[in-house]
mmCIF file of C-alpha atoms (C1' of nucleotides) in Angstrom:
data_model
loop_
_atom_site.group_PDB
_atom_site.id
_atom_site.type_symbol
_atom_site.label_atom_id
_atom_site.label_comp_id
_atom_site.label_asym_id
_atom_site.label_seq_id
_atom_site.Cartn_x
_atom_site.Cartn_y
_atom_site.Cartn_z
ATOM 1 C CA MET A 1 4.786 6.889 -25.151
ATOM 2 C CA ASP A 2 4.338 3.248 -24.326
ATOM 3 C CA GLU A 3 1.005 1.768 -23.343
ATOM 4 C CA LEU A 4 1.159 -0.590 -20.406
ATOM 5 C CA LYS A 5 -1.809 -2.688 -19.369
ATOM 6 C CA ILE A 6 -1.549 -4.790 -16.233
ATOM 7 C CA LEU A 7 -4.022 -7.111 -14.526
ATOM 8 C CA SER A 8 -3.927 -8.650 -11.052
ATOM 9 C CA TRP A 9 -6.041 -11.596 -9.975
ATOM 10 C CA ASN A 10 -6.160 -13.902 -6.974
ATOM 11 C CA VAL A 11 -7.113 -17.023 -8.932
ATOM 12 C CA ASN A 12 -7.491 -19.358 -5.926
ATOM 13 C CA GLY A 13 -5.772 -22.222 -7.761
ATOM 14 C CA LEU A 14 -4.137 -21.509 -11.126
ATOM 15 C CA ARG A 15 -4.620 -25.064 -12.443
ATOM 16 C CA THR A 16 -8.320 -25.092 -11.543
ATOM 17 C CA ARG A 17 -8.900 -21.723 -13.238
ATOM 18 C CA PHE A 18 -7.041 -23.011 -16.303
ATOM 19 C CA LYS A 19 -9.148 -26.179 -16.480
ATOM 20 C CA GLY A 20 -12.361 -24.210 -16.064
ATOM 21 C CA GLY A 21 -11.511 -21.925 -19.002
ATOM 22 C CA TYR A 22 -11.435 -18.809 -16.814
ATOM 23 C CA LEU A 23 -7.766 -18.032 -17.434
ATOM 24 C CA LYS A 24 -8.470 -17.890 -21.163
ATOM 25 C CA GLN A 25 -10.788 -14.946 -20.527
ATOM 26 C CA VAL A 26 -8.017 -12.797 -19.056
ATOM 27 C CA PHE A 27 -5.387 -13.844 -21.593
ATOM 28 C CA GLU A 28 -7.802 -12.857 -24.375
ATOM 29 C CA LEU A 29 -7.697 -9.291 -23.055
ATOM 30 C CA ASN A 30 -4.236 -9.134 -24.668
ATOM 31 C CA LEU A 31 -2.653 -7.297 -21.721
ATOM 32 C CA ASP A 32 1.054 -6.700 -21.259
ATOM 33 C CA ILE A 33 1.406 -8.217 -17.800
ATOM 34 C CA LEU A 34 -0.816 -10.562 -15.753
ATOM 35 C CA CYS A 35 -0.132 -11.030 -12.035
ATOM 36 C CA PHE A 36 -1.701 -13.982 -10.236
ATOM 37 C CA GLN A 37 -1.940 -14.817 -6.541
ATOM 38 C CA GLU A 38 -2.867 -18.044 -4.745
ATOM 39 C CA VAL A 39 -1.435 -20.095 -7.570
ATOM 40 C CA LYS A 40 -1.375 -23.096 -5.190
ATOM 41 C CA SER A 41 1.038 -25.023 -7.385
ATOM 42 C CA THR A 42 4.709 -25.868 -7.421
ATOM 43 C CA GLU A 43 6.342 -25.199 -10.772
ATOM 44 C CA ASP A 44 6.530 -28.896 -11.681
ATOM 45 C CA GLN A 45 2.779 -29.299 -11.067
ATOM 46 C CA ILE A 46 1.936 -26.729 -13.742
ATOM 47 C CA PRO A 47 1.322 -28.294 -17.155
ATOM 48 C CA LYS A 48 3.491 -27.100 -20.046
ATOM 49 C CA LYS A 49 0.587 -25.589 -21.975
ATOM 50 C CA LEU A 50 -0.232 -23.442 -18.945
ATOM 51 C CA LYS A 51 3.376 -22.514 -18.245
ATOM 52 C CA GLU A 52 4.092 -21.597 -21.848
ATOM 53 C CA ILE A 53 1.274 -19.330 -23.001
ATOM 54 C CA GLU A 54 2.009 -17.932 -26.457
ATOM 55 C CA GLY A 55 3.405 -14.424 -26.369
ATOM 56 C CA TYR A 56 4.231 -14.474 -22.654
ATOM 57 C CA HIS A 57 7.179 -15.229 -20.429
ATOM 58 C CA SER A 58 6.083 -16.771 -17.125
ATOM 59 C CA TYR A 59 7.625 -16.509 -13.668
ATOM 60 C CA PHE A 60 6.616 -18.349 -10.516
ATOM 61 C CA CYS A 61 7.185 -18.003 -6.802
ATOM 62 C CA PRO A 62 5.590 -21.028 -5.124
ATOM 63 C CA SER A 63 5.460 -21.612 -1.383
ATOM 64 C CA LYS A 64 8.296 -23.885 -0.302
ATOM 65 C CA ILE A 65 6.844 -24.146 3.194
ATOM 66 C CA LEU A 66 3.379 -25.542 2.497
ATOM 67 C CA LYS A 67 2.425 -27.297 -0.735
ATOM 68 C CA GLY A 68 -0.853 -26.220 -2.301
ATOM 69 C CA TYR A 69 -0.766 -22.909 -0.432
ATOM 70 C CA ALA A 70 -0.181 -19.303 -1.555
ATOM 71 C CA GLY A 71 2.115 -18.866 -4.578
ATOM 72 C CA VAL A 72 2.341 -15.967 -7.047
ATOM 73 C CA ALA A 73 3.018 -15.822 -10.778
ATOM 74 C CA ILE A 74 3.702 -13.201 -13.442
ATOM 75 C CA TYR A 75 2.995 -13.614 -17.150
ATOM 76 C CA SER A 76 4.679 -10.871 -19.136
ATOM 77 C CA LYS A 77 4.989 -10.042 -22.825
ATOM 78 C CA ASN A 78 8.313 -8.282 -22.222
ATOM 79 C CA LYS A 79 11.078 -9.939 -20.310
ATOM 80 C CA PRO A 80 11.939 -8.125 -17.068
ATOM 81 C CA LYS A 81 15.621 -7.357 -16.463
ATOM 82 C CA THR A 82 15.531 -9.147 -13.113
ATOM 83 C CA ILE A 83 13.072 -11.194 -11.072
ATOM 84 C CA GLU A 84 13.287 -11.489 -7.290
ATOM 85 C CA LYS A 85 11.143 -13.460 -4.857
ATOM 86 C CA SER A 86 11.555 -11.342 -1.749
ATOM 87 C CA PHE A 87 12.030 -7.753 -0.617
ATOM 88 C CA SER A 88 15.680 -6.684 -0.769
ATOM 89 C CA ASN A 89 15.769 -6.104 2.999
ATOM 90 C CA SER A 90 14.348 -9.492 4.058
ATOM 91 C CA ASP A 91 14.169 -13.178 3.263
ATOM 92 C CA TYR A 92 10.675 -14.137 2.133
ATOM 93 C CA GLU A 93 11.561 -16.166 -0.961
ATOM 94 C CA ASN A 94 10.208 -19.438 0.448
ATOM 95 C CA GLU A 95 6.816 -17.961 1.307
ATOM 96 C CA GLY A 96 5.353 -17.792 -2.189
ATOM 97 C CA ARG A 97 4.109 -14.248 -1.684
ATOM 98 C CA ILE A 98 6.369 -11.920 -3.646
ATOM 99 C CA LEU A 99 7.476 -11.443 -7.233
ATOM 100 C CA LYS A 100 9.509 -8.294 -7.874
ATOM 101 C CA ALA A 101 10.048 -7.650 -11.571
ATOM 102 C CA ASP A 102 12.462 -4.881 -12.536
ATOM 103 C CA TYR A 103 11.780 -3.679 -16.085
ATOM 104 C CA GLY A 104 14.276 -0.826 -15.950
ATOM 105 C CA ASP A 105 11.706 1.947 -16.437
ATOM 106 C CA PHE A 106 9.698 0.654 -13.501
ATOM 107 C CA ILE A 107 9.602 -2.011 -10.808
ATOM 108 C CA LEU A 108 6.488 -4.164 -10.463
ATOM 109 C CA PHE A 109 5.583 -5.989 -7.267
ATOM 110 C CA ASN A 110 3.047 -8.813 -7.354
ATOM 111 C CA ILE A 111 2.199 -9.624 -3.743
ATOM 112 C CA TYR A 112 -0.035 -12.045 -1.884
ATOM 113 C CA PHE A 113 -0.210 -10.496 1.577
ATOM 114 C CA PRO A 114 -0.728 -12.747 4.601
ATOM 115 C CA SER A 115 -4.339 -12.894 5.665
ATOM 116 C CA GLY A 116 -3.428 -13.471 9.279
ATOM 117 C CA ALA A 117 -6.766 -15.005 10.145
ATOM 118 C CA GLY A 118 -6.534 -17.440 13.020
ATOM 119 C CA SER A 119 -3.739 -17.334 15.569
ATOM 120 C CA LYS A 120 -1.976 -14.453 17.253
ATOM 121 C CA GLU A 121 1.311 -15.724 15.784
ATOM 122 C CA LYS A 122 -0.068 -15.372 12.268
ATOM 123 C CA LEU A 123 -1.115 -11.808 13.002
ATOM 124 C CA GLU A 124 2.398 -11.059 14.267
ATOM 125 C CA ARG A 125 3.923 -12.537 11.120
ATOM 126 C CA LYS A 126 1.600 -10.437 9.053
ATOM 127 C CA PHE A 127 2.575 -7.188 10.786
ATOM 128 C CA ASN A 128 6.217 -8.135 10.289
ATOM 129 C CA PHE A 129 5.540 -8.584 6.589
ATOM 130 C CA TYR A 130 3.996 -5.080 6.509
ATOM 131 C CA LYS A 131 7.107 -3.648 8.151
ATOM 132 C CA TYR A 132 9.517 -5.079 5.576
ATOM 133 C CA PHE A 133 7.165 -4.163 2.737
ATOM 134 C CA LEU A 134 6.831 -0.520 3.843
ATOM 135 C CA ASP A 135 10.564 -0.268 4.395
ATOM 136 C CA GLU A 136 11.204 -1.452 0.826
ATOM 137 C CA MET A 137 8.593 0.846 -0.703
ATOM 138 C CA LYS A 138 9.915 3.878 1.196
ATOM 139 C CA ASN A 139 13.472 3.136 0.105
ATOM 140 C CA LEU A 140 12.468 2.782 -3.546
ATOM 141 C CA SER A 141 10.372 5.950 -3.651
ATOM 142 C CA GLU A 142 13.111 7.928 -1.890
ATOM 143 C CA ILE A 143 15.623 7.072 -4.605
ATOM 144 C CA GLY A 144 13.089 8.080 -7.248
ATOM 145 C CA LYS A 145 12.138 4.663 -8.595
ATOM 146 C CA ASN A 146 8.915 4.168 -10.526
ATOM 147 C CA VAL A 147 7.053 1.526 -8.551
ATOM 148 C CA LEU A 148 3.847 -0.424 -9.213
ATOM 149 C CA ILE A 149 2.381 -2.637 -6.505
ATOM 150 C CA CYS A 150 -0.491 -5.001 -7.175
ATOM 151 C CA GLY A 151 -1.993 -8.013 -5.514
ATOM 152 C CA ASP A 152 -4.244 -9.375 -2.846
ATOM 153 C CA PHE A 153 -3.658 -7.136 0.173
ATOM 154 C CA ASN A 154 -6.326 -8.931 2.210
ATOM 155 C CA ILE A 155 -7.307 -5.495 3.511
ATOM 156 C CA ALA A 156 -10.311 -3.274 2.872
ATOM 157 C CA HIS A 157 -9.011 0.262 3.290
ATOM 158 C CA ASN A 158 -12.051 2.346 4.234
ATOM 159 C CA GLU A 159 -15.664 1.876 5.306
ATOM 160 C CA ILE A 160 -16.689 2.363 1.691
ATOM 161 C CA ASP A 161 -14.730 -0.781 0.779
ATOM 162 C CA LEU A 162 -16.936 -3.368 2.472
ATOM 163 C CA VAL A 163 -20.516 -4.122 3.494
ATOM 164 C CA ASN A 164 -20.714 -3.974 7.271
ATOM 165 C CA PRO A 165 -17.748 -1.927 8.558
ATOM 166 C CA ALA A 166 -18.852 -1.855 12.201
ATOM 167 C CA ARG A 167 -19.038 -5.619 12.428
ATOM 168 C CA ALA A 168 -15.968 -6.251 10.255
ATOM 169 C CA ALA A 169 -13.689 -4.081 12.399
ATOM 170 C CA LYS A 170 -13.033 -7.018 14.718
ATOM 171 C CA ASN A 171 -11.960 -9.344 11.929
ATOM 172 C CA PRO A 172 -8.784 -9.611 9.878
ATOM 173 C CA GLY A 173 -9.330 -7.704 6.650
ATOM 174 C CA PHE A 174 -10.560 -4.543 8.341
ATOM 175 C CA LEU A 175 -8.531 -4.250 11.560
ATOM 176 C CA LYS A 176 -7.361 -0.775 12.529
ATOM 177 C CA GLU A 177 -3.723 -1.939 12.253
ATOM 178 C CA GLU A 178 -4.330 -3.184 8.713
ATOM 179 C CA ARG A 179 -6.060 0.026 7.661
ATOM 180 C CA ALA A 180 -3.272 2.042 9.297
ATOM 181 C CA PHE A 181 -0.785 0.044 7.239
ATOM 182 C CA LEU A 182 -2.463 1.140 4.007
ATOM 183 C CA ASN A 183 -2.483 4.730 5.277
ATOM 184 C CA LYS A 184 1.272 4.462 5.859
ATOM 185 C CA LEU A 185 1.734 3.227 2.293
ATOM 186 C CA ILE A 186 -0.225 6.230 1.039
ATOM 187 C CA ASN A 187 1.784 8.578 3.280
ATOM 188 C CA SER A 188 4.940 7.127 1.724
ATOM 189 C CA GLY A 189 3.818 8.525 -1.624
ATOM 190 C CA TYR A 190 1.749 5.707 -3.116
ATOM 191 C CA THR A 191 -1.736 6.018 -4.624
ATOM 192 C CA ASP A 192 -4.678 3.614 -4.713
ATOM 193 C CA THR A 193 -5.302 3.757 -8.469
ATOM 194 C CA PHE A 194 -8.918 2.570 -8.318
ATOM 195 C CA ARG A 195 -9.904 5.520 -6.115
ATOM 196 C CA MET A 196 -8.320 7.965 -8.583
ATOM 197 C CA PHE A 197 -11.290 7.284 -10.862
ATOM 198 C CA ASN A 198 -14.091 5.855 -8.742
ATOM 199 C CA GLY A 199 -15.371 7.099 -5.378
ATOM 200 C CA ASP A 200 -18.419 4.890 -5.227
ATOM 201 C CA PRO A 201 -19.271 2.201 -2.665
ATOM 202 C CA GLU A 202 -20.190 -1.380 -3.579
ATOM 203 C CA ASN A 203 -17.054 -1.890 -5.627
ATOM 204 C CA TYR A 204 -15.657 -5.143 -4.344
ATOM 205 C CA THR A 205 -13.030 -7.623 -5.499
ATOM 206 C CA TRP A 206 -13.794 -10.530 -3.166
ATOM 207 C CA TRP A 207 -16.924 -12.301 -1.986
ATOM 208 C CA PRO A 208 -17.171 -15.316 0.342
ATOM 209 C CA TYR A 209 -17.995 -18.562 -1.437
ATOM 210 C CA GLY A 210 -21.548 -19.665 -0.759
ATOM 211 C CA HIS A 211 -24.666 -17.954 0.634
ATOM 212 C CA ASN A 212 -25.068 -16.207 -2.757
ATOM 213 C CA CYS A 213 -22.727 -13.500 -1.484
ATOM 214 C CA ARG A 214 -21.441 -12.671 -4.940
ATOM 215 C CA GLU A 215 -24.949 -12.390 -6.436
ATOM 216 C CA LYS A 216 -25.981 -10.190 -3.512
ATOM 217 C CA ASN A 217 -22.711 -8.261 -3.748
ATOM 218 C CA VAL A 218 -21.798 -8.923 -0.120
ATOM 219 C CA GLY A 219 -18.046 -8.512 -0.442
ATOM 220 C CA MET A 220 -14.928 -6.496 0.225
ATOM 221 C CA ARG A 221 -12.380 -4.600 -1.868
ATOM 222 C CA LEU A 222 -9.257 -6.514 -0.865
ATOM 223 C CA ASP A 223 -7.230 -6.343 -4.080
ATOM 224 C CA HIS A 224 -5.385 -3.159 -4.899
ATOM 225 C CA PHE A 225 -3.129 -1.508 -7.420
ATOM 226 C CA PHE A 226 -0.867 1.185 -6.013
ATOM 227 C CA VAL A 227 1.603 3.360 -7.910
ATOM 228 C CA SER A 228 4.416 5.624 -6.728
ATOM 229 C CA GLU A 229 3.954 9.403 -6.978
ATOM 230 C CA SER A 230 6.251 9.435 -10.017
ATOM 231 C CA LEU A 231 3.787 7.236 -11.963
ATOM 232 C CA LYS A 232 0.515 8.751 -10.840
ATOM 233 C CA GLU A 233 -0.089 10.838 -13.944
ATOM 234 C CA THR A 234 0.695 7.911 -16.247
ATOM 235 C CA VAL A 235 -2.354 5.997 -14.969
ATOM 236 C CA LYS A 236 -5.172 6.430 -17.488
ATOM 237 C CA SER A 237 -7.717 4.051 -15.964
ATOM 238 C CA ALA A 238 -8.131 1.555 -13.139
ATOM 239 C CA TYR A 239 -10.849 -1.053 -13.090
ATOM 240 C CA ILE A 240 -12.433 -4.075 -11.403
ATOM 241 C CA LEU A 241 -13.543 -6.970 -13.636
ATOM 242 C CA SER A 242 -16.338 -8.271 -11.427
ATOM 243 C CA ASP A 243 -17.866 -10.301 -14.272
ATOM 244 C CA ILE A 244 -14.918 -12.686 -14.427
ATOM 245 C CA GLU A 245 -15.853 -15.594 -12.189
ATOM 246 C CA GLY A 246 -14.307 -18.801 -10.919
ATOM 247 C CA SER A 247 -12.261 -17.528 -7.999
ATOM 248 C CA ASP A 248 -13.655 -15.924 -4.844
ATOM 249 C CA HIS A 249 -11.712 -12.838 -6.025
ATOM 250 C CA CYS A 250 -12.178 -11.049 -9.332
ATOM 251 C CA PRO A 251 -9.419 -9.410 -11.407
ATOM 252 C CA ILE A 252 -8.403 -5.761 -11.143
ATOM 253 C CA GLY A 253 -6.212 -3.757 -13.477
ATOM 254 C CA VAL A 254 -4.696 -0.521 -14.708
ATOM 255 C CA ASP A 255 -4.033 1.024 -18.097
ATOM 256 C CA MET A 256 -1.046 3.340 -18.185
ATOM 257 C CA VAL A 257 0.891 5.392 -20.714
ATOM 258 C CA LEU A 258 4.538 5.586 -19.722
ATOM 259 C "C1'" DC B 1 -17.772 -23.424 0.895
ATOM 260 C "C1'" DG B 2 -13.455 -24.310 -2.757
ATOM 261 C "C1'" DT B 3 -8.762 -25.389 -3.501
ATOM 262 C "C1'" DA B 4 -5.586 -28.467 -2.612
ATOM 263 C "C1'" DG B 5 -4.023 -32.256 -0.036
ATOM 264 C "C1'" DT B 6 -5.405 -32.612 5.569
ATOM 265 C "C1'" DA B 7 -4.573 -26.948 6.220
ATOM 266 C "C1'" DC B 8 -6.158 -22.590 4.977
ATOM 267 C "C1'" DG B 9 -8.933 -18.575 3.783
#
DNA sequence: CGTAGTACG
């Protein structure tokens, strides 16, 4: 019976959140694993006192394509057996979007999904990313692996997960293809942990900067924590920490007993 | 508009 507490947060700049004292707030929660997205730093740009937080091992997957863009990180009390920066069926290690940590008892994915806003090419790349992701998750669940997936999906799943669904349906974040992708993940045996415990609207994890959107709670639930069927009953709670500010996203998390 | 570096969400 091991407790496992994991948090996921799109920090929108790890160094800026560190300087502002916001990172301290999540490290003080004394969790086992913290997953960050949009780190926006190469490893050499991260100061030592940020890289080496007492009690944690840290792992980074920065973008090698565009400096100051994307990037994911994992801070973990226990050392994973292996760390990978792509799916096993594809080659995404330069993108700064994936950290796959195999702890033996379970595999944790920390993912910054493409937003795909803008060009048609970016949308295509995004759907490709979905394909490789789903392929990997299906393979792992079929061989009975315990899988956790957290991160910024850049997708609101259902109408309950955003403010104006009719208007949003034309925009990346709530396209029918994106929503269908999450349905496919669920059909592959994965569960949205937040909805195991909370069926209410107005639970968001992202708000646009400006226009007092956050104060008015005009946002979307874009960050998710999925678990494989094999882990579903180990999830004791799933939460959104909307009081933790700084980024345009707020942290989410799960408490489990493995 | 913020983050980071001149694009991207």
